[in-house]
């Protein structure tokens, strides 16, 4: 458990998904999926398009019938319960506001359906409107609202119903970049204030890394890794997670493990990299086919950041891509192409000779066959 | 709420099943039940009342031996082929002309399409009047051509063409509207690309646009084809099968034997043949991927 | 090529654009386009013109003059006669009986068929159940089965139910045969609405009927207008079902019109016939002229019905 999670004092499990499978016809979209989400946790589901994130969320909400497995919310098995009986609220990418109703009517619809007394409805709407700062908008129709305002109202709809679990399906994807970061902060603030469990689907890594207590990286209907953001970033479980997370793609070098002067090294064709600082999870048997993954920020040029130049390799600069605060330098070690992140102060020209060294402590080794971390 | 048990399949989504009950009944009783009933009884010798005394293919033998049926088939073949060709050609040409960024497009469209709002009875009666000896024939004769003869309605060999003229008048507007929608759906970029490449307009139509409009043509084809099979009211209004039996059509044959002459078995056999014909048209089309619910409801 | 163009433009101070000028309205090609369209338009307008002119003439003028010439002496006598005195067989009450019969058939048939089909289409697009797609598929397929195949068994069924030859009977028949196209229309429309809206309403606790009435209906007025136009014109123009299922006392206007015009007895009064024909076509024509866009949408959808 990381510090953040510990701080929120989790008492128990809020949402628990057991052995969940779902198929549309012959296509298995979710396969025997297990997931436990703690009380008050902010869990982000992250993965490429079509991996089944929305499907999973719809299963939790009760909008899709599961093929097998169970959904348990707050200790109650709700696998076959109606959405309204699950204590969940849902926010959609397309806002899904009822176009013919005013904001106020949108907010109160669920309460009216449930037969909540008028006075209570008014009270709850006032509270939600205050929290989300949409008081001046209550009498407007959704068509008269901006995208950001619409999404606030959509969140408000879940808020007034006093639900245990908030489900977000890419709520910010339809907004422009600036609004997106504003609302992101607001959602985080809302989470701190309410302390509800929140499950949040996105394929935006920034959202995932900034919002999440834990991230579940999905692919092909299976959770590949469920961990705190920094663990996912630093210690990806497999090649897929390693390649999926990160602003610029991780460098992957294929090779074998070998012995050299009594130490285990990674042999990548034309060069060897000593694996001194690497915390292996299994035996590093010599001769094993592996893939070494190093992020661009974990490679140093010409001993910057205090790297040891004795271990450095010769490289030729290919291309230099300035990206604002830093730049990405593409270079070649032997026949291997690498990208390296450097502070933008220094420029490199194609053809420059440089020395590169690898921060092996922060690199990852994967078995070439199973693609799992070793 | 018992959320932990998989509900009994029948009661899950019960409201939707109740809402669909009329459809389910219609499908089972009418579309499947009635059709099967007709096919089964077409093998009986039923006359005024349906009876299950099977006579094998007797009714079909008699059907295909009947000159009235032969004329019906010949008529529907002539009407069908020509109306297919003319509807498609005229509809497409009109659509292309309408697509030349012309003025008064809405006026033209309104004019071409209004006959489609009229019933076949009205259509048939109007054309009956126009093609009547007091109609166009008299106009031309009054102009001095005393021997001019336009006797479409009374000439046994030509009467089906009179029906064709009326049918085309009623239906081509719809085909034009469909084709025009199809043309409008084609990306502007295609035209720009063709212009940049220096391809003449007519070549662009023939080699690029028409192949791209295949789905529209397919839809139009099925529409016209099913319309042909159902051809009935127009004939009743315009000629009532006459002169003699020279403008009879299959749908009328069925109706007359069933309701006019109390010879059920014969009528049922004829309608079964109609069903088979439709299946022969429809099934290959469905297999080729055309579906009746493709791109229709959004106009 | 490009180089040549550059040199060309440098060599003279005033550069003429290459190629033909953009087309004007009276370019030869356009004259062709317009003349073809106008000739076609005349062909389409001719019957309407002849109908109106004939209905305004007296019989002597019709026998002497020609069908295209406008009436020398305008008379509304044929219209009055067509409406209230024209004969079918022995009855001479005019086409108005048929008109009111058609009204009595069309209004309830339209309402009931749309009610059933809209709920059905909603169920098919948002509340799919096992087998719902199969039934819908057969329903659509049914739209292509020639009516003749199902007519006689339906006569038996309606007779058994005691509704053959009654208003109820013809209403049921129109509801049945309107179902494929209307269901398709509504199903496609509801399927084109964002599915999230439906999901949000379910999360809010609304059930089948409440979502239909409070969420879906207020968003679907246009498609209801299309459906109404489709059904009113379709049912008004029907002949076959009316003649079989409605019963003699309920014959719709089309059937009565045909009986008036094609009755063998007496001298043919072409002017009265044409007035009756216009009166019968008037309802769908007025709908067509006033609804414009919706009508086009309706027939594009109704196209399946053929
Ligand atoms: N109703 C359906 N019928 C058949 N297949 C479906 C249906 N809904 C989703 N799928 C398939 O299930 C898979 C998962 O879909 P899902 O919407 O859960 O993906 P996602 O992870 O949310 O993707 P995105 O990031 O694009 O929203 C996709 O391959 C999709 O094609
Ligand atoms: Mg999704």
PDB file of C-alpha atoms in Angstrom, chain C residues 43-300:
ATOM      1  CA  UNK C  43     -45.011  15.052 -68.387  1.00  0.00           C
ATOM      2  CA  UNK C  44     -45.389  14.766 -64.611  1.00  0.00           C
ATOM      3  CA  UNK C  45     -47.720  17.747 -64.379  1.00  0.00           C
ATOM      4  CA  UNK C  46     -49.893  16.849 -67.346  1.00  0.00           C
ATOM      5  CA  UNK C  47     -52.254  14.413 -65.571  1.00  0.00           C
ATOM      6  CA  UNK C  48     -52.856  16.819 -62.710  1.00  0.00           C
ATOM      7  CA  UNK C  49     -53.636  19.592 -65.191  1.00  0.00           C
ATOM      8  CA  UNK C  50     -55.963  17.412 -67.239  1.00  0.00           C
ATOM      9  CA  UNK C  51     -57.733  16.222 -64.101  1.00  0.00           C
ATOM     10  CA  UNK C  52     -58.421  19.744 -62.877  1.00  0.00           C
ATOM     11  CA  UNK C  53     -59.465  21.095 -66.297  1.00  0.00           C
ATOM     12  CA  UNK C  54     -61.796  18.192 -67.032  1.00  0.00           C
ATOM     13  CA  UNK C  55     -63.464  18.483 -63.653  1.00  0.00           C
ATOM     14  CA  UNK C  56     -64.311  22.121 -64.332  1.00  0.00           C
ATOM     15  CA  UNK C  57     -65.968  21.565 -67.718  1.00  0.00           C
ATOM     16  CA  UNK C  58     -69.505  20.590 -68.634  1.00  0.00           C
ATOM     17  CA  UNK C  59     -70.074  17.307 -70.513  1.00  0.00           C
ATOM     18  CA  UNK C  60     -70.921  18.940 -73.888  1.00  0.00           C
ATOM     19  CA  UNK C  61     -67.668  20.869 -73.798  1.00  0.00           C
ATOM     20  CA  UNK C  62     -65.734  17.695 -73.038  1.00  0.00           C
ATOM     21  CA  UNK C  63     -67.251  15.882 -76.023  1.00  0.00           C
ATOM     22  CA  UNK C  64     -66.455  18.743 -78.378  1.00  0.00           C
ATOM     23  CA  UNK C  65     -63.226  20.253 -77.119  1.00  0.00           C
ATOM     24  CA  UNK C  66     -59.924  18.622 -76.245  1.00  0.00           C
ATOM     25  CA  UNK C  67     -58.596  17.531 -72.897  1.00  0.00           C
ATOM     26  CA  UNK C  68     -55.853  20.130 -72.773  1.00  0.00           C
ATOM     27  CA  UNK C  69     -57.919  23.205 -73.425  1.00  0.00           C
ATOM     28  CA  UNK C  70     -59.004  25.129 -70.350  1.00  0.00           C
ATOM     29  CA  UNK C  71     -62.755  25.309 -69.714  1.00  0.00           C
ATOM     30  CA  UNK C  72     -64.604  27.984 -71.643  1.00  0.00           C
ATOM     31  CA  UNK C  73     -67.201  28.081 -68.976  1.00  0.00           C
ATOM     32  CA  UNK C  74     -66.080  27.067 -65.494  1.00  0.00           C
ATOM     33  CA  UNK C  75     -68.597  24.945 -63.617  1.00  0.00           C
ATOM     34  CA  UNK C  76     -68.379  23.434 -60.140  1.00  0.00           C
ATOM     35  CA  UNK C  77     -71.377  21.236 -60.808  1.00  0.00           C
ATOM     36  CA  UNK C  78     -69.227  18.089 -61.292  1.00  0.00           C
ATOM     37  CA  UNK C  79     -67.570  18.624 -57.915  1.00  0.00           C
ATOM     38  CA  UNK C  80     -70.863  18.923 -56.129  1.00  0.00           C
ATOM     39  CA  UNK C  81     -72.186  15.904 -57.954  1.00  0.00           C
ATOM     40  CA  UNK C  82     -69.084  13.846 -57.249  1.00  0.00           C
ATOM     41  CA  UNK C  83     -69.218  14.672 -53.562  1.00  0.00           C
ATOM     42  CA  UNK C  84     -72.893  14.124 -52.914  1.00  0.00           C
ATOM     43  CA  UNK C  85     -74.690  12.444 -55.838  1.00  0.00           C
ATOM     44  CA  UNK C  86     -72.369  10.143 -57.769  1.00  0.00           C
ATOM     45  CA  UNK C  87     -73.661   6.590 -57.997  1.00  0.00           C
ATOM     46  CA  UNK C  88     -72.123   3.258 -57.134  1.00  0.00           C
ATOM     47  CA  UNK C  89     -74.541   0.632 -58.236  1.00  0.00           C
ATOM     48  CA  UNK C  90     -77.904   1.602 -56.914  1.00  0.00           C
ATOM     49  CA  UNK C  91     -76.703   4.010 -54.254  1.00  0.00           C
ATOM     50  CA  UNK C  92     -76.299   7.613 -55.290  1.00  0.00           C
ATOM     51  CA  UNK C  93     -74.861   9.348 -52.270  1.00  0.00           C
ATOM     52  CA  UNK C  94     -71.663  10.574 -53.771  1.00  0.00           C
ATOM     53  CA  UNK C  95     -68.071   9.912 -52.834  1.00  0.00           C
ATOM     54  CA  UNK C  96     -68.532  11.482 -49.405  1.00  0.00           C
ATOM     55  CA  UNK C  97     -69.502   8.151 -47.791  1.00  0.00           C
ATOM     56  CA  UNK C  98     -66.155   6.811 -48.888  1.00  0.00           C
ATOM     57  CA  UNK C  99     -64.420   9.903 -47.605  1.00  0.00           C
ATOM     58  CA  UNK C 100     -65.854   9.513 -44.128  1.00  0.00           C
ATOM     59  CA  UNK C 101     -65.186   5.781 -44.173  1.00  0.00           C
ATOM     60  CA  UNK C 102     -61.556   6.475 -45.038  1.00  0.00           C
ATOM     61  CA  UNK C 103     -61.359   8.953 -42.187  1.00  0.00           C
ATOM     62  CA  UNK C 104     -62.838   6.371 -39.830  1.00  0.00           C
ATOM     63  CA  UNK C 105     -60.330   3.783 -41.004  1.00  0.00           C
ATOM     64  CA  UNK C 106     -57.262   5.987 -41.277  1.00  0.00           C
ATOM     65  CA  UNK C 107     -57.287   7.756 -37.926  1.00  0.00           C
ATOM     66  CA  UNK C 108     -57.510   4.754 -35.589  1.00  0.00           C
ATOM     67  CA  UNK C 109     -55.291   2.598 -37.831  1.00  0.00           C
ATOM     68  CA  UNK C 110     -52.599   5.272 -37.850  1.00  0.00           C
ATOM     69  CA  UNK C 111     -52.713   5.811 -34.103  1.00  0.00           C
ATOM     70  CA  UNK C 112     -52.787   2.157 -33.129  1.00  0.00           C
ATOM     71  CA  UNK C 113     -50.140   1.021 -35.589  1.00  0.00           C
ATOM     72  CA  UNK C 114     -47.793   3.820 -34.513  1.00  0.00           C
ATOM     73  CA  UNK C 115     -48.392   3.167 -30.844  1.00  0.00           C
ATOM     74  CA  UNK C 116     -47.550  -0.501 -31.166  1.00  0.00           C
ATOM     75  CA  UNK C 117     -44.635  -0.032 -33.545  1.00  0.00           C
ATOM     76  CA  UNK C 118     -42.983   2.747 -31.535  1.00  0.00           C
ATOM     77  CA  UNK C 119     -42.972   0.727 -28.322  1.00  0.00           C
ATOM     78  CA  UNK C 120     -41.817  -2.291 -30.265  1.00  0.00           C
ATOM     79  CA  UNK C 121     -39.011  -0.386 -31.963  1.00  0.00           C
ATOM     80  CA  UNK C 122     -37.930   0.984 -28.607  1.00  0.00           C
ATOM     81  CA  UNK C 123     -37.858  -2.497 -27.095  1.00  0.00           C
ATOM     82  CA  UNK C 124     -35.864  -3.787 -30.072  1.00  0.00           C
ATOM     83  CA  UNK C 125     -33.229  -1.089 -29.915  1.00  0.00           C
ATOM     84  CA  UNK C 126     -32.792  -0.663 -26.167  1.00  0.00           C
ATOM     85  CA  UNK C 127     -34.101  -3.791 -24.471  1.00  0.00           C
ATOM     86  CA  UNK C 128     -32.973  -6.579 -26.739  1.00  0.00           C
ATOM     87  CA  UNK C 129     -33.903 -10.020 -25.486  1.00  0.00           C
ATOM     88  CA  UNK C 130     -33.040 -13.464 -26.682  1.00  0.00           C
ATOM     89  CA  UNK C 131     -34.716 -13.962 -30.036  1.00  0.00           C
ATOM     90  CA  UNK C 132     -35.740 -10.343 -30.516  1.00  0.00           C
ATOM     91  CA  UNK C 133     -33.432  -9.923 -33.485  1.00  0.00           C
ATOM     92  CA  UNK C 134     -34.719 -13.105 -35.077  1.00  0.00           C
ATOM     93  CA  UNK C 135     -38.324 -11.954 -34.819  1.00  0.00           C
ATOM     94  CA  UNK C 136     -37.387  -8.568 -36.202  1.00  0.00           C
ATOM     95  CA  UNK C 137     -35.561 -10.192 -39.105  1.00  0.00           C
ATOM     96  CA  UNK C 138     -38.594 -12.277 -40.015  1.00  0.00           C
ATOM     97  CA  UNK C 139     -40.807  -9.217 -39.620  1.00  0.00           C
ATOM     98  CA  UNK C 140     -38.705  -7.321 -42.175  1.00  0.00           C
ATOM     99  CA  UNK C 141     -38.667 -10.290 -44.453  1.00  0.00           C
ATOM    100  CA  UNK C 142     -42.432 -10.382 -44.126  1.00  0.00           C
ATOM    101  CA  UNK C 143     -42.598  -6.928 -45.678  1.00  0.00           C
ATOM    102  CA  UNK C 144     -41.538  -8.532 -48.952  1.00  0.00           C
ATOM    103  CA  UNK C 145     -44.015 -11.399 -48.969  1.00  0.00           C
ATOM    104  CA  UNK C 146     -46.747 -10.613 -51.512  1.00  0.00           C
ATOM    105  CA  UNK C 147     -49.950  -9.801 -49.655  1.00  0.00           C
ATOM    106  CA  UNK C 148     -51.838 -12.298 -51.778  1.00  0.00           C
ATOM    107  CA  UNK C 149     -50.067 -15.111 -49.992  1.00  0.00           C
ATOM    108  CA  UNK C 150     -51.512 -14.139 -46.611  1.00  0.00           C
ATOM    109  CA  UNK C 151     -54.904 -12.823 -47.645  1.00  0.00           C
ATOM    110  CA  UNK C 152     -57.098 -15.882 -47.425  1.00  0.00           C
ATOM    111  CA  UNK C 153     -55.828 -17.232 -44.088  1.00  0.00           C
ATOM    112  CA  UNK C 154     -56.319 -13.726 -42.696  1.00  0.00           C
ATOM    113  CA  UNK C 155     -59.890 -13.743 -43.932  1.00  0.00           C
ATOM    114  CA  UNK C 156     -60.433 -16.980 -42.023  1.00  0.00           C
ATOM    115  CA  UNK C 157     -58.754 -15.649 -38.878  1.00  0.00           C
ATOM    116  CA  UNK C 158     -60.664 -12.381 -38.862  1.00  0.00           C
ATOM    117  CA  UNK C 159     -63.904 -14.225 -39.570  1.00  0.00           C
ATOM    118  CA  UNK C 160     -63.245 -16.551 -36.639  1.00  0.00           C
ATOM    119  CA  UNK C 161     -62.586 -13.540 -34.445  1.00  0.00           C
ATOM    120  CA  UNK C 162     -65.807 -11.994 -35.653  1.00  0.00           C
ATOM    121  CA  UNK C 163     -64.131  -8.897 -37.049  1.00  0.00           C
ATOM    122  CA  UNK C 164     -64.201  -9.695 -40.761  1.00  0.00           C
ATOM    123  CA  UNK C 165     -65.919  -6.955 -42.706  1.00  0.00           C
ATOM    124  CA  UNK C 166     -65.843  -4.521 -39.796  1.00  0.00           C
ATOM    125  CA  UNK C 167     -63.950  -1.375 -38.964  1.00  0.00           C
ATOM    126  CA  UNK C 168     -62.024  -3.269 -36.287  1.00  0.00           C
ATOM    127  CA  UNK C 169     -61.018  -5.856 -38.853  1.00  0.00           C
ATOM    128  CA  UNK C 170     -59.539  -3.391 -41.314  1.00  0.00           C
ATOM    129  CA  UNK C 171     -57.772  -1.537 -38.491  1.00  0.00           C
ATOM    130  CA  UNK C 172     -56.127  -4.761 -37.328  1.00  0.00           C
ATOM    131  CA  UNK C 173     -55.053  -5.546 -40.882  1.00  0.00           C
ATOM    132  CA  UNK C 174     -53.479  -2.111 -41.366  1.00  0.00           C
ATOM    133  CA  UNK C 175     -51.711  -2.441 -38.019  1.00  0.00           C
ATOM    134  CA  UNK C 176     -50.276  -5.794 -39.030  1.00  0.00           C
ATOM    135  CA  UNK C 177     -49.041  -4.737 -42.445  1.00  0.00           C
ATOM    136  CA  UNK C 178     -47.755  -1.373 -41.253  1.00  0.00           C
ATOM    137  CA  UNK C 179     -45.707  -3.050 -38.581  1.00  0.00           C
ATOM    138  CA  UNK C 180     -42.533  -3.985 -40.507  1.00  0.00           C
ATOM    139  CA  UNK C 181     -41.805  -0.556 -41.902  1.00  0.00           C
ATOM    140  CA  UNK C 182     -42.881   1.377 -38.811  1.00  0.00           C
ATOM    141  CA  UNK C 183     -40.919  -0.857 -36.474  1.00  0.00           C
ATOM    142  CA  UNK C 184     -37.883  -0.461 -38.692  1.00  0.00           C
ATOM    143  CA  UNK C 185     -38.349   3.294 -38.697  1.00  0.00           C
ATOM    144  CA  UNK C 186     -38.626   3.548 -34.925  1.00  0.00           C
ATOM    145  CA  UNK C 187     -35.985   0.990 -34.140  1.00  0.00           C
ATOM    146  CA  UNK C 188     -33.448   2.766 -36.321  1.00  0.00           C
ATOM    147  CA  UNK C 189     -34.376   6.101 -34.852  1.00  0.00           C
ATOM    148  CA  UNK C 190     -34.065   4.959 -31.255  1.00  0.00           C
ATOM    149  CA  UNK C 191     -30.827   3.184 -32.097  1.00  0.00           C
ATOM    150  CA  UNK C 192     -29.452   6.455 -33.462  1.00  0.00           C
ATOM    151  CA  UNK C 193     -29.981   8.203 -30.130  1.00  0.00           C
ATOM    152  CA  UNK C 194     -26.918   8.105 -27.869  1.00  0.00           C
ATOM    153  CA  UNK C 195     -27.019   4.836 -25.894  1.00  0.00           C
ATOM    154  CA  UNK C 196     -25.534   6.630 -22.892  1.00  0.00           C
ATOM    155  CA  UNK C 197     -28.776   8.525 -22.458  1.00  0.00           C
ATOM    156  CA  UNK C 198     -30.596   5.267 -21.968  1.00  0.00           C
ATOM    157  CA  UNK C 199     -27.900   3.985 -19.641  1.00  0.00           C
ATOM    158  CA  UNK C 200     -27.969   7.155 -17.576  1.00  0.00           C
ATOM    159  CA  UNK C 201     -31.727   6.846 -17.174  1.00  0.00           C
ATOM    160  CA  UNK C 202     -31.396   3.261 -16.056  1.00  0.00           C
ATOM    161  CA  UNK C 203     -28.747   4.196 -13.503  1.00  0.00           C
ATOM    162  CA  UNK C 204     -31.182   6.873 -12.336  1.00  0.00           C
ATOM    163  CA  UNK C 205     -33.634   4.079 -11.666  1.00  0.00           C
ATOM    164  CA  UNK C 206     -36.128   4.571 -14.478  1.00  0.00           C
ATOM    165  CA  UNK C 207     -37.729   1.467 -15.936  1.00  0.00           C
ATOM    166  CA  UNK C 208     -38.997   0.405 -19.358  1.00  0.00           C
ATOM    167  CA  UNK C 209     -42.088   2.590 -19.572  1.00  0.00           C
ATOM    168  CA  UNK C 210     -40.757   5.611 -17.745  1.00  0.00           C
ATOM    169  CA  UNK C 211     -37.690   5.805 -19.997  1.00  0.00           C
ATOM    170  CA  UNK C 212     -39.948   5.514 -23.020  1.00  0.00           C
ATOM    171  CA  UNK C 213     -42.418   8.153 -21.909  1.00  0.00           C
ATOM    172  CA  UNK C 214     -40.156  10.664 -20.177  1.00  0.00           C
ATOM    173  CA  UNK C 215     -36.809  10.338 -21.969  1.00  0.00           C
ATOM    174  CA  UNK C 216     -37.375   8.877 -25.424  1.00  0.00           C
ATOM    175  CA  UNK C 217     -40.763  10.324 -26.456  1.00  0.00           C
ATOM    176  CA  UNK C 218     -39.855  13.989 -25.955  1.00  0.00           C
ATOM    177  CA  UNK C 219     -36.832  13.461 -28.216  1.00  0.00           C
ATOM    178  CA  UNK C 220     -38.690  11.670 -30.993  1.00  0.00           C
ATOM    179  CA  UNK C 221     -41.336  14.078 -32.208  1.00  0.00           C
ATOM    180  CA  UNK C 222     -39.864  14.332 -35.727  1.00  0.00           C
ATOM    181  CA  UNK C 223     -39.933  10.600 -36.271  1.00  0.00           C
ATOM    182  CA  UNK C 224     -43.536  10.467 -35.079  1.00  0.00           C
ATOM    183  CA  UNK C 225     -44.421  13.105 -37.661  1.00  0.00           C
ATOM    184  CA  UNK C 226     -42.708  11.014 -40.337  1.00  0.00           C
ATOM    185  CA  UNK C 227     -44.575   7.920 -39.186  1.00  0.00           C
ATOM    186  CA  UNK C 228     -47.915   9.702 -39.168  1.00  0.00           C
ATOM    187  CA  UNK C 229     -47.412  11.001 -42.699  1.00  0.00           C
ATOM    188  CA  UNK C 230     -46.308   7.575 -43.869  1.00  0.00           C
ATOM    189  CA  UNK C 231     -49.305   5.837 -42.350  1.00  0.00           C
ATOM    190  CA  UNK C 232     -51.965   8.380 -43.251  1.00  0.00           C
ATOM    191  CA  UNK C 233     -50.971   8.423 -46.926  1.00  0.00           C
ATOM    192  CA  UNK C 234     -50.409   4.669 -47.031  1.00  0.00           C
ATOM    193  CA  UNK C 235     -53.721   3.760 -45.419  1.00  0.00           C
ATOM    194  CA  UNK C 236     -55.662   6.404 -47.307  1.00  0.00           C
ATOM    195  CA  UNK C 237     -54.319   5.080 -50.587  1.00  0.00           C
ATOM    196  CA  UNK C 238     -54.957   1.426 -49.782  1.00  0.00           C
ATOM    197  CA  UNK C 239     -57.356  -0.464 -52.018  1.00  0.00           C
ATOM    198  CA  UNK C 240     -56.758  -4.181 -51.617  1.00  0.00           C
ATOM    199  CA  UNK C 241     -57.251  -4.466 -47.845  1.00  0.00           C
ATOM    200  CA  UNK C 242     -60.190  -2.099 -47.907  1.00  0.00           C
ATOM    201  CA  UNK C 243     -62.042  -4.053 -50.539  1.00  0.00           C
ATOM    202  CA  UNK C 244     -61.555  -7.356 -48.740  1.00  0.00           C
ATOM    203  CA  UNK C 245     -61.610  -6.633 -45.024  1.00  0.00           C
ATOM    204  CA  UNK C 246     -63.590  -3.437 -44.487  1.00  0.00           C
ATOM    205  CA  UNK C 247     -67.004  -4.720 -45.514  1.00  0.00           C
ATOM    206  CA  UNK C 248     -69.402  -3.068 -47.934  1.00  0.00           C
ATOM    207  CA  UNK C 249     -70.641  -0.477 -45.492  1.00  0.00           C
ATOM    208  CA  UNK C 250     -67.095   0.644 -44.647  1.00  0.00           C
ATOM    209  CA  UNK C 251     -65.546   0.740 -48.125  1.00  0.00           C
ATOM    210  CA  UNK C 252     -62.772   3.338 -48.143  1.00  0.00           C
ATOM    211  CA  UNK C 253     -62.704   6.169 -50.628  1.00  0.00           C
ATOM    212  CA  UNK C 254     -60.401   4.426 -53.119  1.00  0.00           C
ATOM    213  CA  UNK C 255     -62.749   1.486 -53.421  1.00  0.00           C
ATOM    214  CA  UNK C 256     -65.770   3.726 -53.779  1.00  0.00           C
ATOM    215  CA  UNK C 257     -64.018   5.883 -56.353  1.00  0.00           C
ATOM    216  CA  UNK C 258     -63.178   2.861 -58.436  1.00  0.00           C
ATOM    217  CA  UNK C 259     -66.790   1.697 -58.214  1.00  0.00           C
ATOM    218  CA  UNK C 260     -68.053   5.125 -59.266  1.00  0.00           C
ATOM    219  CA  UNK C 261     -65.748   5.503 -62.240  1.00  0.00           C
ATOM    220  CA  UNK C 262     -65.701   1.938 -63.479  1.00  0.00           C
ATOM    221  CA  UNK C 263     -69.393   1.161 -62.960  1.00  0.00           C
ATOM    222  CA  UNK C 264     -70.875  -0.075 -66.195  1.00  0.00           C
ATOM    223  CA  UNK C 265     -74.303   1.466 -65.869  1.00  0.00           C
ATOM    224  CA  UNK C 266     -75.289   4.769 -67.396  1.00  0.00           C
ATOM    225  CA  UNK C 267     -73.473   7.388 -69.408  1.00  0.00           C
ATOM    226  CA  UNK C 268     -69.895   8.144 -68.367  1.00  0.00           C
ATOM    227  CA  UNK C 269     -69.614  11.584 -66.823  1.00  0.00           C
ATOM    228  CA  UNK C 270     -65.919  12.250 -67.173  1.00  0.00           C
ATOM    229  CA  UNK C 271     -66.063  15.570 -65.414  1.00  0.00           C
ATOM    230  CA  UNK C 272     -67.708  14.025 -62.336  1.00  0.00           C
ATOM    231  CA  UNK C 273     -65.241  11.141 -62.419  1.00  0.00           C
ATOM    232  CA  UNK C 274     -62.266  13.479 -62.488  1.00  0.00           C
ATOM    233  CA  UNK C 275     -63.687  15.587 -59.675  1.00  0.00           C
ATOM    234  CA  UNK C 276     -64.131  12.437 -57.598  1.00  0.00           C
ATOM    235  CA  UNK C 277     -60.589  11.369 -58.451  1.00  0.00           C
ATOM    236  CA  UNK C 278     -59.174  14.712 -57.337  1.00  0.00           C
ATOM    237  CA  UNK C 279     -61.177  14.557 -54.142  1.00  0.00           C
ATOM    238  CA  UNK C 280     -59.760  11.115 -53.403  1.00  0.00           C
ATOM    239  CA  UNK C 281     -56.195  12.199 -54.121  1.00  0.00           C
ATOM    240  CA  UNK C 282     -56.566  15.470 -52.251  1.00  0.00           C
ATOM    241  CA  UNK C 283     -55.779  14.236 -48.758  1.00  0.00           C
ATOM    242  CA  UNK C 284     -52.388  12.662 -49.520  1.00  0.00           C
ATOM    243  CA  UNK C 285     -51.568  15.469 -51.958  1.00  0.00           C
ATOM    244  CA  UNK C 286     -52.196  18.142 -49.338  1.00  0.00           C
ATOM    245  CA  UNK C 287     -50.097  16.228 -46.843  1.00  0.00           C
ATOM    246  CA  UNK C 288     -47.366  16.009 -49.443  1.00  0.00           C
ATOM    247  CA  UNK C 289     -47.381  19.693 -50.297  1.00  0.00           C
ATOM    248  CA  UNK C 290     -47.473  20.853 -46.701  1.00  0.00           C
ATOM    249  CA  UNK C 291     -45.061  18.426 -45.127  1.00  0.00           C
ATOM    250  CA  UNK C 292     -42.275  18.586 -47.718  1.00  0.00           C
ATOM    251  CA  UNK C 293     -39.148  17.426 -45.985  1.00  0.00           C
ATOM    252  CA  UNK C 294     -40.936  15.024 -43.660  1.00  0.00           C
ATOM    253  CA  UNK C 295     -42.709  13.387 -46.557  1.00  0.00           C
ATOM    254  CA  UNK C 296     -39.465  12.769 -48.408  1.00  0.00           C
ATOM    255  CA  UNK C 297     -38.017  11.263 -45.261  1.00  0.00           C
ATOM    256  CA  UNK C 298     -41.107   9.180 -44.801  1.00  0.00           C
ATOM    257  CA  UNK C 299     -41.095   7.705 -48.272  1.00  0.00           C
ATOM    258  CA  UNK C 300     -37.366   7.095 -48.134  1.00  0.00           C
TER     259      UNK C 300
END
